[in-house]
XYZ file of C-alpha atoms in Angstrom:
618
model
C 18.606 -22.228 -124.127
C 21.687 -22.107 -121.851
C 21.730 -22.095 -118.803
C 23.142 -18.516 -117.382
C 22.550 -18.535 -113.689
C 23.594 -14.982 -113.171
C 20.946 -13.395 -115.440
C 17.824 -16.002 -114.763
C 18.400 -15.596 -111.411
C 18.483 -11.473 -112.142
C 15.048 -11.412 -113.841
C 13.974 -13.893 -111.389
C 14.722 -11.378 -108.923
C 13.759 -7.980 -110.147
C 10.597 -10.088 -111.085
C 9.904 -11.140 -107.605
C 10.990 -7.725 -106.341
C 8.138 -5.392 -108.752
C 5.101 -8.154 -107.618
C 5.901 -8.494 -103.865
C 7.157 -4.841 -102.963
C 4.354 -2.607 -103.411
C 5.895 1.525 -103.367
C 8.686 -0.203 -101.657
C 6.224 -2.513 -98.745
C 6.389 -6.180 -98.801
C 2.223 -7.520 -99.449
C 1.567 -10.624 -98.111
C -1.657 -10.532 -100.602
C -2.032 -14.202 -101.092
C -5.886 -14.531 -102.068
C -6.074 -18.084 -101.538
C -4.756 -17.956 -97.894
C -1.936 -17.962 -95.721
C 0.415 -21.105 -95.819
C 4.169 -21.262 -94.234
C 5.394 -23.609 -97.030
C 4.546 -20.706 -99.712
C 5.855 -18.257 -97.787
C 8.759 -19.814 -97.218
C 9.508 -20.824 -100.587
C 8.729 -16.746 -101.699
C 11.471 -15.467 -99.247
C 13.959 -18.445 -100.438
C 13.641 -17.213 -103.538
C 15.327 -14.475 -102.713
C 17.681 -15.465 -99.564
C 18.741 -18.860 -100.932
C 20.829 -17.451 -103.426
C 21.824 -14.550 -101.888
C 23.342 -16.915 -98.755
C 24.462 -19.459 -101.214
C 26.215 -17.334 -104.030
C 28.972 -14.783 -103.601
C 27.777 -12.297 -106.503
C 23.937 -12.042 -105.091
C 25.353 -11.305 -101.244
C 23.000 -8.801 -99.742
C 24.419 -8.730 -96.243
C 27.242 -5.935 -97.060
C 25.617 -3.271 -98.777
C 28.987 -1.321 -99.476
C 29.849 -4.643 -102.029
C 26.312 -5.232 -103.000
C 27.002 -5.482 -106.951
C 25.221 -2.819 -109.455
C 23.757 -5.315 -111.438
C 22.020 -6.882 -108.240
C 20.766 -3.718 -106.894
C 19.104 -2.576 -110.283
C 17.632 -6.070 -110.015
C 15.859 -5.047 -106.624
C 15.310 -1.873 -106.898
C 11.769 -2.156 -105.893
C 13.254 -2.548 -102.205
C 15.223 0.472 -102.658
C 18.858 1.064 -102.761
C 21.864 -1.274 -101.564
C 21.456 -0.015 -98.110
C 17.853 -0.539 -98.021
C 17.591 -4.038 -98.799
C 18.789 -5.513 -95.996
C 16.946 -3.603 -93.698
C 13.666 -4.527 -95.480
C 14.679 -8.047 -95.375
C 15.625 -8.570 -92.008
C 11.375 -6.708 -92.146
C 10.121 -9.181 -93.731
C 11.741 -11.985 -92.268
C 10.530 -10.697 -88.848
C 6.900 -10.489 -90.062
C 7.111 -14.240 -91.510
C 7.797 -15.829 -88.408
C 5.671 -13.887 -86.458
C 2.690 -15.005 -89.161
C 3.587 -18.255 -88.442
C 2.848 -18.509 -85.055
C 0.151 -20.886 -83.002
C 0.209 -19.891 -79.379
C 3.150 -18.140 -78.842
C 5.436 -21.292 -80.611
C 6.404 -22.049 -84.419
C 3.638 -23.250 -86.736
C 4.179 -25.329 -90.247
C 0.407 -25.660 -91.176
C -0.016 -26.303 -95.029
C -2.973 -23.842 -95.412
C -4.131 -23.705 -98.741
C -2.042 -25.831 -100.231
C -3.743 -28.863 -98.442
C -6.631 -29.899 -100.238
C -9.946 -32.270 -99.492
C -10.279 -35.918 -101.037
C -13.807 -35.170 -101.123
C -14.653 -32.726 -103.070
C -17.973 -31.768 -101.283
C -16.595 -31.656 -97.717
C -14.542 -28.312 -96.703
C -11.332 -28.927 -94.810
C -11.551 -27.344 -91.093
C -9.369 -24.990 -89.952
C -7.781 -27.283 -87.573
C -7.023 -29.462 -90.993
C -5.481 -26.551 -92.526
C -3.385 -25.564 -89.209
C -1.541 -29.004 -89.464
C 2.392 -29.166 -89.402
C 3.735 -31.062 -92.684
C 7.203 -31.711 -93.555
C 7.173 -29.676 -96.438
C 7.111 -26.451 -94.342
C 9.578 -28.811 -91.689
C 11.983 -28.581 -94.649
C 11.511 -25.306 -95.986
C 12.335 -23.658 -92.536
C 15.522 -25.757 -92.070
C 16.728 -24.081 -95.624
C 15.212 -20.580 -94.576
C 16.299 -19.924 -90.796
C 19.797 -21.405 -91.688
C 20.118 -19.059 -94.563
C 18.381 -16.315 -92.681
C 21.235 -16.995 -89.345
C 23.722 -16.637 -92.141
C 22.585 -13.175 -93.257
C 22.007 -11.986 -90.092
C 25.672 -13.240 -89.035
C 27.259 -11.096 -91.313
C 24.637 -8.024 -91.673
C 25.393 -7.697 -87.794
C 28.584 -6.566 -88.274
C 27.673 -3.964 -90.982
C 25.501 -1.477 -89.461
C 25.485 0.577 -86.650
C 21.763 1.693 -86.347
C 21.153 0.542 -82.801
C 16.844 -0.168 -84.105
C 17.967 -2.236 -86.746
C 20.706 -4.363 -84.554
C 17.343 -4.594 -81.737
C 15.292 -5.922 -84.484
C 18.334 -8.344 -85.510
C 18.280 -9.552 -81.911
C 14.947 -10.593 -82.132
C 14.922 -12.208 -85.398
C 17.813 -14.043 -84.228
C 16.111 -15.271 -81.656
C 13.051 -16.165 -83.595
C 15.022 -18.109 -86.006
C 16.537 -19.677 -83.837
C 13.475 -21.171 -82.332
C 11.907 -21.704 -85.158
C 14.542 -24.041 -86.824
C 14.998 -26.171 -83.412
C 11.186 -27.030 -83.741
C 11.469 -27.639 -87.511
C 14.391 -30.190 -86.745
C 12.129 -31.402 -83.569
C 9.142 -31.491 -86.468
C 11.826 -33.508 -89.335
C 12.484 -36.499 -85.950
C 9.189 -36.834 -85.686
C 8.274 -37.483 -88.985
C 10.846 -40.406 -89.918
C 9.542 -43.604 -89.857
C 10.388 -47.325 -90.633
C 7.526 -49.034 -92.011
C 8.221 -53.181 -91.416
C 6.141 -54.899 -94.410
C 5.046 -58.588 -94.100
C 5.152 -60.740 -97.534
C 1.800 -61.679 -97.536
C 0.489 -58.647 -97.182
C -0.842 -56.480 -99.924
C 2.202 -54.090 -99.592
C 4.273 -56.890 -99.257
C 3.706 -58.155 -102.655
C 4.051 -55.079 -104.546
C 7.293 -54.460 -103.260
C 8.448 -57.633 -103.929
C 6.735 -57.301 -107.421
C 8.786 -53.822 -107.571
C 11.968 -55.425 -106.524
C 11.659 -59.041 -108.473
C 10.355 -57.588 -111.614
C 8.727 -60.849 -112.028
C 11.949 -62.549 -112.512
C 11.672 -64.229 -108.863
C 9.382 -65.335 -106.294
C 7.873 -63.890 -103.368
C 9.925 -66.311 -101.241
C 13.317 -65.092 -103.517
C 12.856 -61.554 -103.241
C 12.588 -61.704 -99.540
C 16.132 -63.935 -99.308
C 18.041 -61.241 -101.466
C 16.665 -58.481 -99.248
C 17.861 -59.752 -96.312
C 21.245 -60.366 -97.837
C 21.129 -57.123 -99.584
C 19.772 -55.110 -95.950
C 21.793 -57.511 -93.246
C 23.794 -54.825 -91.680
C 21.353 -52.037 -92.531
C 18.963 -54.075 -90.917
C 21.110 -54.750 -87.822
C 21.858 -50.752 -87.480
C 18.478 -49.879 -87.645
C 16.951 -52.642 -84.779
C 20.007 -51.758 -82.678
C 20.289 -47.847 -82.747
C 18.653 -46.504 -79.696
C 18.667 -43.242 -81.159
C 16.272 -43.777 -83.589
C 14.045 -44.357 -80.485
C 11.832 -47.041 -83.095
C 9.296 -48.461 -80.698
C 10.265 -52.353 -79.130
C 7.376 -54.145 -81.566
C 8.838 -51.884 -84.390
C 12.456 -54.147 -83.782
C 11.038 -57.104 -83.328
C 9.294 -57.131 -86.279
C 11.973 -55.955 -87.707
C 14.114 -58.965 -86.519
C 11.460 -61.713 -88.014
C 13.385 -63.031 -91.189
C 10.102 -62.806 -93.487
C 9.792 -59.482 -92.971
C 10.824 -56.167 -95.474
C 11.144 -53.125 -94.485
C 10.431 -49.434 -96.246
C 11.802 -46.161 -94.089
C 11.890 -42.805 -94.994
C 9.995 -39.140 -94.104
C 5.692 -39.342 -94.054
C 3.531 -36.374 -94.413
C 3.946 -34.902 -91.253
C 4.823 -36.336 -87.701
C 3.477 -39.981 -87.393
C 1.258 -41.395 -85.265
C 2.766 -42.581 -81.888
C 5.892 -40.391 -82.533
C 7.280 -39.944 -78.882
C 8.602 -36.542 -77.675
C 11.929 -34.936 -78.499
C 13.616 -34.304 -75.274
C 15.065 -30.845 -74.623
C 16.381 -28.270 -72.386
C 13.921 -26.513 -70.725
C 15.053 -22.852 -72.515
C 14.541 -24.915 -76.148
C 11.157 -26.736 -74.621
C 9.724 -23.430 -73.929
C 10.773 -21.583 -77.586
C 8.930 -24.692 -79.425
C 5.950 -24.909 -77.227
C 3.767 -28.310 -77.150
C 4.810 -31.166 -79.065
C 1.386 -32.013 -80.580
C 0.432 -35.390 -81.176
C 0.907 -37.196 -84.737
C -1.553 -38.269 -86.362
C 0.323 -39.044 -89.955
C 0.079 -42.776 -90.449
C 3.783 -44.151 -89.862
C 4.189 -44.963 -93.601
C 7.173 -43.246 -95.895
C 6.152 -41.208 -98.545
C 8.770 -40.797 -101.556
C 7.675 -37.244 -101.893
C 7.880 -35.821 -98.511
C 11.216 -38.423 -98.242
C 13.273 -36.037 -100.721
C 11.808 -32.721 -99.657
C 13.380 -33.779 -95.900
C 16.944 -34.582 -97.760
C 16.591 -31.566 -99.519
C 16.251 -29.719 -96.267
C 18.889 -31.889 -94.359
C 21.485 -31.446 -96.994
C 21.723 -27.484 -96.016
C 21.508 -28.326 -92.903
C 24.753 -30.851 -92.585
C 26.730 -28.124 -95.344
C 30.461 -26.911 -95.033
C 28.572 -23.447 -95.087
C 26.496 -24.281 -91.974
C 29.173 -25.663 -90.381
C 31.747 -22.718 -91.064
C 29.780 -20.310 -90.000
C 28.637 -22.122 -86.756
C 24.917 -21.688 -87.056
C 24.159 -23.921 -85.386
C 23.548 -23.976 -81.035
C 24.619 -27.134 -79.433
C 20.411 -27.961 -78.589
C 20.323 -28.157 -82.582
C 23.142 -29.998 -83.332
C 22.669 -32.688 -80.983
C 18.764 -32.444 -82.828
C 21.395 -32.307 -86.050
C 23.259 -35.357 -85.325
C 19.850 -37.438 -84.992
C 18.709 -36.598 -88.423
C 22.025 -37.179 -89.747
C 21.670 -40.721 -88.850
C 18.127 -40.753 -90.582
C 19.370 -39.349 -93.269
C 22.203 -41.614 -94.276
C 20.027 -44.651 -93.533
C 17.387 -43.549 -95.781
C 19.487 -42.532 -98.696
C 21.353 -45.826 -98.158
C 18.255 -47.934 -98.115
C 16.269 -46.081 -101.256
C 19.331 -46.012 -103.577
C 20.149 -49.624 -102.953
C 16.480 -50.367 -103.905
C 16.802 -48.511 -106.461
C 19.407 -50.759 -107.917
C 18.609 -53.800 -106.262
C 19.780 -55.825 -109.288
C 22.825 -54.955 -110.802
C 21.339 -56.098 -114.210
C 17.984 -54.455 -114.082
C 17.780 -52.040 -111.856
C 14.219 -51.427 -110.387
C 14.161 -47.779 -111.281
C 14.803 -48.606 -114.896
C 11.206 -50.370 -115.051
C 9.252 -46.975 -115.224
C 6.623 -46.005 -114.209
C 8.015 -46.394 -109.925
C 5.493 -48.742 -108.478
C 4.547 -47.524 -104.436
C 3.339 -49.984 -101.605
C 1.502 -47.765 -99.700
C -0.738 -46.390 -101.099
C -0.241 -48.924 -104.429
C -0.012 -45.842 -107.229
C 2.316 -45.354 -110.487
C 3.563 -42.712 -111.842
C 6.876 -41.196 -113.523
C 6.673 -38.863 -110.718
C 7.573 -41.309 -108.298
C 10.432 -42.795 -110.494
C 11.838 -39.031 -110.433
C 12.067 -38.814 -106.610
C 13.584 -41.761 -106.463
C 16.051 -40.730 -109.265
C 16.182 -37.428 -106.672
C 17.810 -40.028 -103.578
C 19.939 -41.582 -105.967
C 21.283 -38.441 -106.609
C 21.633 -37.188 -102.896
C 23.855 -40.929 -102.392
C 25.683 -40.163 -105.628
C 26.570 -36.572 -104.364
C 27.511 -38.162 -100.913
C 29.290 -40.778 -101.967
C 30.462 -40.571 -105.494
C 29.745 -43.038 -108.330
C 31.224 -44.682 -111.127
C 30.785 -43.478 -114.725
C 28.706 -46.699 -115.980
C 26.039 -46.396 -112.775
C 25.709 -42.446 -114.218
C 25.166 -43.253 -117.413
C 22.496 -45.489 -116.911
C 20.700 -43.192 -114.329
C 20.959 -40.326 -117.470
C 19.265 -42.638 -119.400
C 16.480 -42.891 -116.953
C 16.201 -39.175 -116.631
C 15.910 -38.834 -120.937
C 13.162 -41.492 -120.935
C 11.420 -39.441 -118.047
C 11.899 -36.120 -119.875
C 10.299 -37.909 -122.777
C 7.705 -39.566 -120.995
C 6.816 -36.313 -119.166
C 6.508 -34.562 -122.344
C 8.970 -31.996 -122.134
C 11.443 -33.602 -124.821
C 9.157 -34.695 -127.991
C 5.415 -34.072 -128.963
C 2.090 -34.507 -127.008
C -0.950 -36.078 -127.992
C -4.309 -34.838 -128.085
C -5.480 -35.603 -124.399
C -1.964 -36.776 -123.352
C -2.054 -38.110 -119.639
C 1.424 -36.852 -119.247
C 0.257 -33.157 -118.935
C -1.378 -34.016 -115.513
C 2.489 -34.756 -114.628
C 2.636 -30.550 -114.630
C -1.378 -29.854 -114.006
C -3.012 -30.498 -111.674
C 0.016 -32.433 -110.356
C 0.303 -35.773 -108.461
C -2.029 -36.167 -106.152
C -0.620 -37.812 -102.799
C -3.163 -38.628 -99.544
C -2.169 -37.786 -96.766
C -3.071 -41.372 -94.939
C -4.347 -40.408 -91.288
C -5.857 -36.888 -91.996
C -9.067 -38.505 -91.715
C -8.283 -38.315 -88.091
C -9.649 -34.652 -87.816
C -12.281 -34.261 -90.804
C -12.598 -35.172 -94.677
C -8.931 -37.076 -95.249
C -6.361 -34.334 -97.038
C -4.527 -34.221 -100.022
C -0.930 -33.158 -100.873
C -0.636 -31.773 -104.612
C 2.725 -32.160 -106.390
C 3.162 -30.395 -109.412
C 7.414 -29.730 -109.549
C 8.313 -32.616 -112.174
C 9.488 -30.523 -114.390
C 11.846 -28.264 -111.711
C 12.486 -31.529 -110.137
C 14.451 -33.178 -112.959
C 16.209 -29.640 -114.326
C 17.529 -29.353 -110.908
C 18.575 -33.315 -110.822
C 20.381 -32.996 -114.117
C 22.315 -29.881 -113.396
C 23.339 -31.645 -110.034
C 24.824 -34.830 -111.546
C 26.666 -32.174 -114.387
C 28.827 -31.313 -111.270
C 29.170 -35.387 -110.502
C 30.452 -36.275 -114.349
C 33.981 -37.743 -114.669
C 33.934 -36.804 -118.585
C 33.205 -34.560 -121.254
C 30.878 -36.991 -123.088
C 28.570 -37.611 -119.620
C 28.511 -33.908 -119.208
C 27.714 -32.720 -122.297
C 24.970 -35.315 -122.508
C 23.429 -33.775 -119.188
C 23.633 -30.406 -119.882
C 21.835 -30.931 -123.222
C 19.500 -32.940 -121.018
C 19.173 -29.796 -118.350
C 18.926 -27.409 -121.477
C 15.795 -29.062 -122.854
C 14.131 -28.941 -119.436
C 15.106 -25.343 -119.031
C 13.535 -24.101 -122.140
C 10.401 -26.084 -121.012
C 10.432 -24.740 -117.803
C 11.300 -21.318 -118.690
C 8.669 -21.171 -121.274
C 6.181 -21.325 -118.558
C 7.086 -17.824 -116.622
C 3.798 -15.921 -116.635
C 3.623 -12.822 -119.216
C 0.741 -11.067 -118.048
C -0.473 -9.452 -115.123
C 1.285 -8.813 -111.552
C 3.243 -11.981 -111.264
C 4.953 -11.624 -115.034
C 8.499 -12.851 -115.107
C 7.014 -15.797 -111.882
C 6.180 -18.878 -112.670
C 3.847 -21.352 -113.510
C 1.749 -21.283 -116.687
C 1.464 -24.668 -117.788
C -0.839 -23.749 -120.796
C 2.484 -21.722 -122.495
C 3.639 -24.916 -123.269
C 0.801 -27.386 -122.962
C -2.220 -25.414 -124.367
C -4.537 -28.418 -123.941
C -3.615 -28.260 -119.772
C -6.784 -27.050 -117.650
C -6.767 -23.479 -116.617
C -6.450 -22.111 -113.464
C -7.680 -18.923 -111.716
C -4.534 -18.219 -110.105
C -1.299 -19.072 -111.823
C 1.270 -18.011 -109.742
C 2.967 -20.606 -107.752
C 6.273 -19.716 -105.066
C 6.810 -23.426 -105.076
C 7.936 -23.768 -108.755
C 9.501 -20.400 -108.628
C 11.531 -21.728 -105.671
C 12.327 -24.448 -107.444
C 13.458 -22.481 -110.442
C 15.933 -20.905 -107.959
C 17.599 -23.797 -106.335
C 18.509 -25.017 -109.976
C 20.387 -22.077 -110.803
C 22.108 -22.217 -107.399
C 22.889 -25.441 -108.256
C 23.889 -24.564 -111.819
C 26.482 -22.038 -110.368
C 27.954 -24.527 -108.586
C 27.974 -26.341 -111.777
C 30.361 -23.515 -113.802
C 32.508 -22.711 -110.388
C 33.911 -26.105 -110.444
C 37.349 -26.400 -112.637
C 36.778 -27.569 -116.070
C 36.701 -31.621 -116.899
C 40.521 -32.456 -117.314
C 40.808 -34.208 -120.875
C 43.381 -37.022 -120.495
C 42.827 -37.184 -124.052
C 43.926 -33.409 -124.600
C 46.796 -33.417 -122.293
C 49.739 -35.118 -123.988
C 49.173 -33.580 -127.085
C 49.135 -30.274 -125.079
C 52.419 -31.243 -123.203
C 53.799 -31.847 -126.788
C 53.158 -28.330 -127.833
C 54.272 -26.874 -125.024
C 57.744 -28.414 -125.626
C 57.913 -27.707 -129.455
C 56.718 -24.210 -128.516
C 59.652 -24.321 -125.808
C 62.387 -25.353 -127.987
C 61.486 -22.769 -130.910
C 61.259 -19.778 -128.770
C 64.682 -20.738 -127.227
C 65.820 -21.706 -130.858
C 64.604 -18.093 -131.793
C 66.422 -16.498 -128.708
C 69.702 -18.306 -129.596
C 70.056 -17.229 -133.258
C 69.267 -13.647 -133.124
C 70.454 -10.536 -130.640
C 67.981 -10.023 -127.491
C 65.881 -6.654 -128.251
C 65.601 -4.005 -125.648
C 63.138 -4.441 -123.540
C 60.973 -1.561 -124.479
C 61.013 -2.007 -128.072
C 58.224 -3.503 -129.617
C 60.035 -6.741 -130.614
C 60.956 -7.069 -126.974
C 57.560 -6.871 -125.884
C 56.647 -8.938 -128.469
C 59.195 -11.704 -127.293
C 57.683 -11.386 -123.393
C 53.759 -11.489 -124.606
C 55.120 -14.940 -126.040
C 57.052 -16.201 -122.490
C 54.277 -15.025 -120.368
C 51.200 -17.360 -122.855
C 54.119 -20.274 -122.619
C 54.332 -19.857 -119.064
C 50.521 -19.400 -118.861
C 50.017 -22.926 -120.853
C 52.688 -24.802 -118.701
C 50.816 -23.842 -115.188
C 47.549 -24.921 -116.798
C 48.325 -28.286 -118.466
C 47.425 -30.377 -115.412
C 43.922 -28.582 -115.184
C 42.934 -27.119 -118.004
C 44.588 -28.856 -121.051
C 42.768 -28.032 -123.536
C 43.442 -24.226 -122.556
C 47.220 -24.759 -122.563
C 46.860 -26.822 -125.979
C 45.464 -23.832 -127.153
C 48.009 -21.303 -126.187
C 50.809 -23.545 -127.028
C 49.248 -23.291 -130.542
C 49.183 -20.096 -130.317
C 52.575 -19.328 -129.890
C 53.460 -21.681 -132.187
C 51.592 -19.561 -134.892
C 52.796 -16.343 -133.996
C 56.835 -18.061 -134.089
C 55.948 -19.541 -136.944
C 55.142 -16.381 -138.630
C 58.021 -14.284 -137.335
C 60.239 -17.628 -139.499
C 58.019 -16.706 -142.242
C 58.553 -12.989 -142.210
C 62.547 -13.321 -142.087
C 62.500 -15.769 -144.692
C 60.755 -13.537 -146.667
C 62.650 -10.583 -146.008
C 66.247 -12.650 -146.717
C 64.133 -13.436 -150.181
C 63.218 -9.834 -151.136
């Protein structure tokens, strides 16, 4: 199917709107429990694009469009909405409260290793950078609306409420960015270890030694290496850089689970200190996880946008916090997509299944988040068109292996890619009761949103097609699994619509796929309001018609008495100057538009010749 971003993200909506607005009140009803990750992603799926694209806006009811209020009419009219939202909003981060400060526990989405052991409550209650990230894109999103919403009404208990959800969001993005500094990490791995040899297994591909894999990585990471011993501001502890400065040693650095073990306290001013409450101890063990890596990027890329930026969001407390992350980020993106293609021949993530150190696990999962950081570096800092078409051709051979291009076999592995998931421990849980799981079931989102992000990166026609065809196939899979029955019809995720051999589940409805859903077709509008792919190929044959078209029309003009403007040959003669003019101011952009018109005209003069021929015949 194509991919139409205005009307998926319209049923998406009106979808969203009929299950979670009840005779026009927002239910919480979650029956397996309360968890600020899936509440966030349930009010992104609405505010994301509404902040992100032009046409959903729903901060200015007097240009809220008709098609978008129809959409939500659930909430009520155009004037209704935002008041309801800026409701809502209020009663999320008051739900996610511990003590007066911001909570990110997991809830219900955190699950036990051991089957026969419960998780405690204190388990459940733990921050994870999931919900670290989710905030980041929700409270900037939410400032955003509530920047411009401000400034149209005049209803002094709505602007009160506005004031305190201001406040609120404010305080609850400063602790997520306190939460997303606390979580980074730089794991230093020794070569004799166990983790040590898988990543130089990952990185050698059997083609060199231990001993050779270690040389090429410090020659490959020498000034990375240097940047990340030296930069106080990563405040790494002193055994941390000294291990880091032993010439037999690797390195991995990224996001874990939640904040690590050790992690030291963010400094702030005493007004921010008091908003995000006690810093509580870490107790994640200071190990990267690829996973919880790319949901932080995610996060940080709204957070370091034009848009956020523009708009000032952000206080100086949070962009100083801003600034620090910024220097996380590019170092991680650096360090993973330069692994990623550590040899220029073979790169690493071509050998699929992605191989991890800690814990040592496989899985096309893994080789998909790292695709995901490639991206985020290709996005950042451009690429040629021979890097992109190999990583496309790691992205195919994923959508293959993950069964949603091709067949599946009768008790195919691959479906466990979609359900259950990937199932990631959460290494230090153990700390506080049965050790925790982290379930990740977005492959199929994950790679639809990829793919529509590098369509925006393709220097030619060829590339692009090829990854829209790609990001076509993964949207009919994906879309095929919206739920038809019951309250959450038109949501997503039923796996057994397209897999019918998949394990049930009691409850199918899951705000982290329909999120997901909704961050591709942001993405995909981004996509179709770029300008066209010039076609060098198209141009000089378009500049060539032009100037034929050019010389006949003046040819024309010369040979035969000017018509009055009102007549319908003079009209005629003007529709034909205005598509030449048309074609000439489009031939550096759009040639294969101004080919077009050029042809055109060049029909339409031809046949006026023809006519007058035939008239001087008859």
């Amino acid at each position: 199917m194509r991919i139409k971003p205005r009307q998926h993200l319209l049923s998406m909506w009106q979808a969203l709107a009929r299950h979670s607005f009840r005779e026009g009140v927002w239910s919480w009803d979650e029956p397996d429990g309360c968890s600020s990750v899936a509440d966030a992603e349930r009010l992104l799926c609405l505010l994301y694009p509404a902040t992100e694209i032009a046409a959903f806006r729903l901060d200015a009811p007097d240009t809220t469009q008709p098609d978008v209020t129809a959409a939500l009419r659930d909430m009520g009219d155009a004037t209704d909405i935002p008041v309801k939202l800026v409701d809502v909003l209020g009663q999320f981060m008051e739900r996610h409260r511990r003590g007066g400060a911001p909570a990110f526990g997991g809830g219900h989405l955190f699950a036990s290793a051991d089957p026969a052991r419960e998780l405690t409550e204190e388990q459940r209650e733990v921050d994870i950078v999931d919900s670290y990230s989710m905030s980041v894109s929700l409270c900037l999103a939410t400032l955003g609306f509530l920047k411009v919403y401000r400034g149209k009404t005049g209803r002094q208990g709505v602007l009160d409420h506005i004031d305190d959800l201001q406040r609120a969001t404010s305080a609850r993005l400063t602790a997520a960015l306190v939460g997303l500094l606390r979580s980074f990490t730089v794991h230093v791995v020794d070569i004799s270890s166990d983790e040590g040899r898988a990543l130089a297994r990952l990185l050698g591909r059997n083609r060199y030694s231990g001993r050779q894999v270690v040389e090429r990585f410090q020659h490959r990471f020498k000034s990375l290496r240097a940047q990340i011993t030296e930069s106080v501001a990563l405040g790494l502890d002193a055994d941390v850089r000294d291990e880091l400065r032993n010439p037999n040693r690797m390195f991995e650095c990224g996001w874990a689970w939640g904040a690590v073990r050790g992690a030291p306290q963010v400094p702030l001013d005493p007004e921010s200190a008091d908003a995000v409450g006690v810093q509580p101890p870490g107790i994640a063990h200071p190990v990267p996880c690829l996973h919880f890596t790319v949901v932080a990027l995610d996060g940080i890329v709204d957070l370091l946008s034009d848009h956020t930026l523009v708009l000032g969001l952000l206080n100086p407390e949070q962009q100083k916090l801003a600034d620090g992350i910024r220097l996380r980020w590019e170092i991680t993106q650096q360090y993973w997509s330069t692994v990623a293609r550590f040899e220029d021949d073979a790169w690493p993530l071509e050998d699929i299944p992605w191989r991890t150190t800690v814990p040592q696990s496989e899985s096309e999962y893994f080789s998909l988040t790292v695709v995901s950081i490639v991206v985020h570096d290709m996005m950042r800092r451009r690429t040629t068109d021979h890097d992109l078409s190999r990583l496309v051709r790691v992205m195919e051979r994923l959508a293959e292996r993950g069964r949603i291009t091709g067949g599946t076999g009768r008790d195919d592995p691959a479906i466990g890619l979609h359900n259950p998931g990937v199932t990631m421990p959460l290494l230090g849980s153990e700390a506080l009761g049965p050790a925790m799981t982290w379930v990740m079931g977005d492959f199929s989102t994950q790679l639809l949103k990829r793919s529509v992000q590098l369509c925006s990166l393709s220097p030619n026609t060829a590339s692009e097609e090829q990854l829209l065809k790609l990001a076509e196939s993964v949207l009919d899979h994906v879309w095929n699994r919206r739920i038809e029955q019951g309250e959450a019809v038109g949501l997503w995720d039923d796996v057994r619509a397209v897999h019918p051999e998949s394990p049930g589940r009691t409850r199918k409805l899951s705000w982290s796929i329909t999120e997901r859903v909704a961050e591709c077709m942001v993405a995909a509008h981004g996509v179709y309001a770029q300008p066209p792919i010039r076609s060098v190929q198209l141009s000089a044959p378009a500049r060539e018609a032009i100037s034929e078209a050019a010389h006949l029309l003046g040819k024309e003009q010369e040979d035969h008495p000017a018509p009055g403007p009102r007549t319908p040959q003079g009209q005629w003669i003007s529709g034909v100057e205005a598509d030449l003019r048309r074609a000439r101011a489009l031939v550096d952009r759009q040639p294969g538009t101004a080919l077009a018109l050029a042809l055109d005209v060049l029909a339409r003069l031809d046949t006026l010749v023809r006519a007058r021929s035939a008239e001087r015949e008859g």
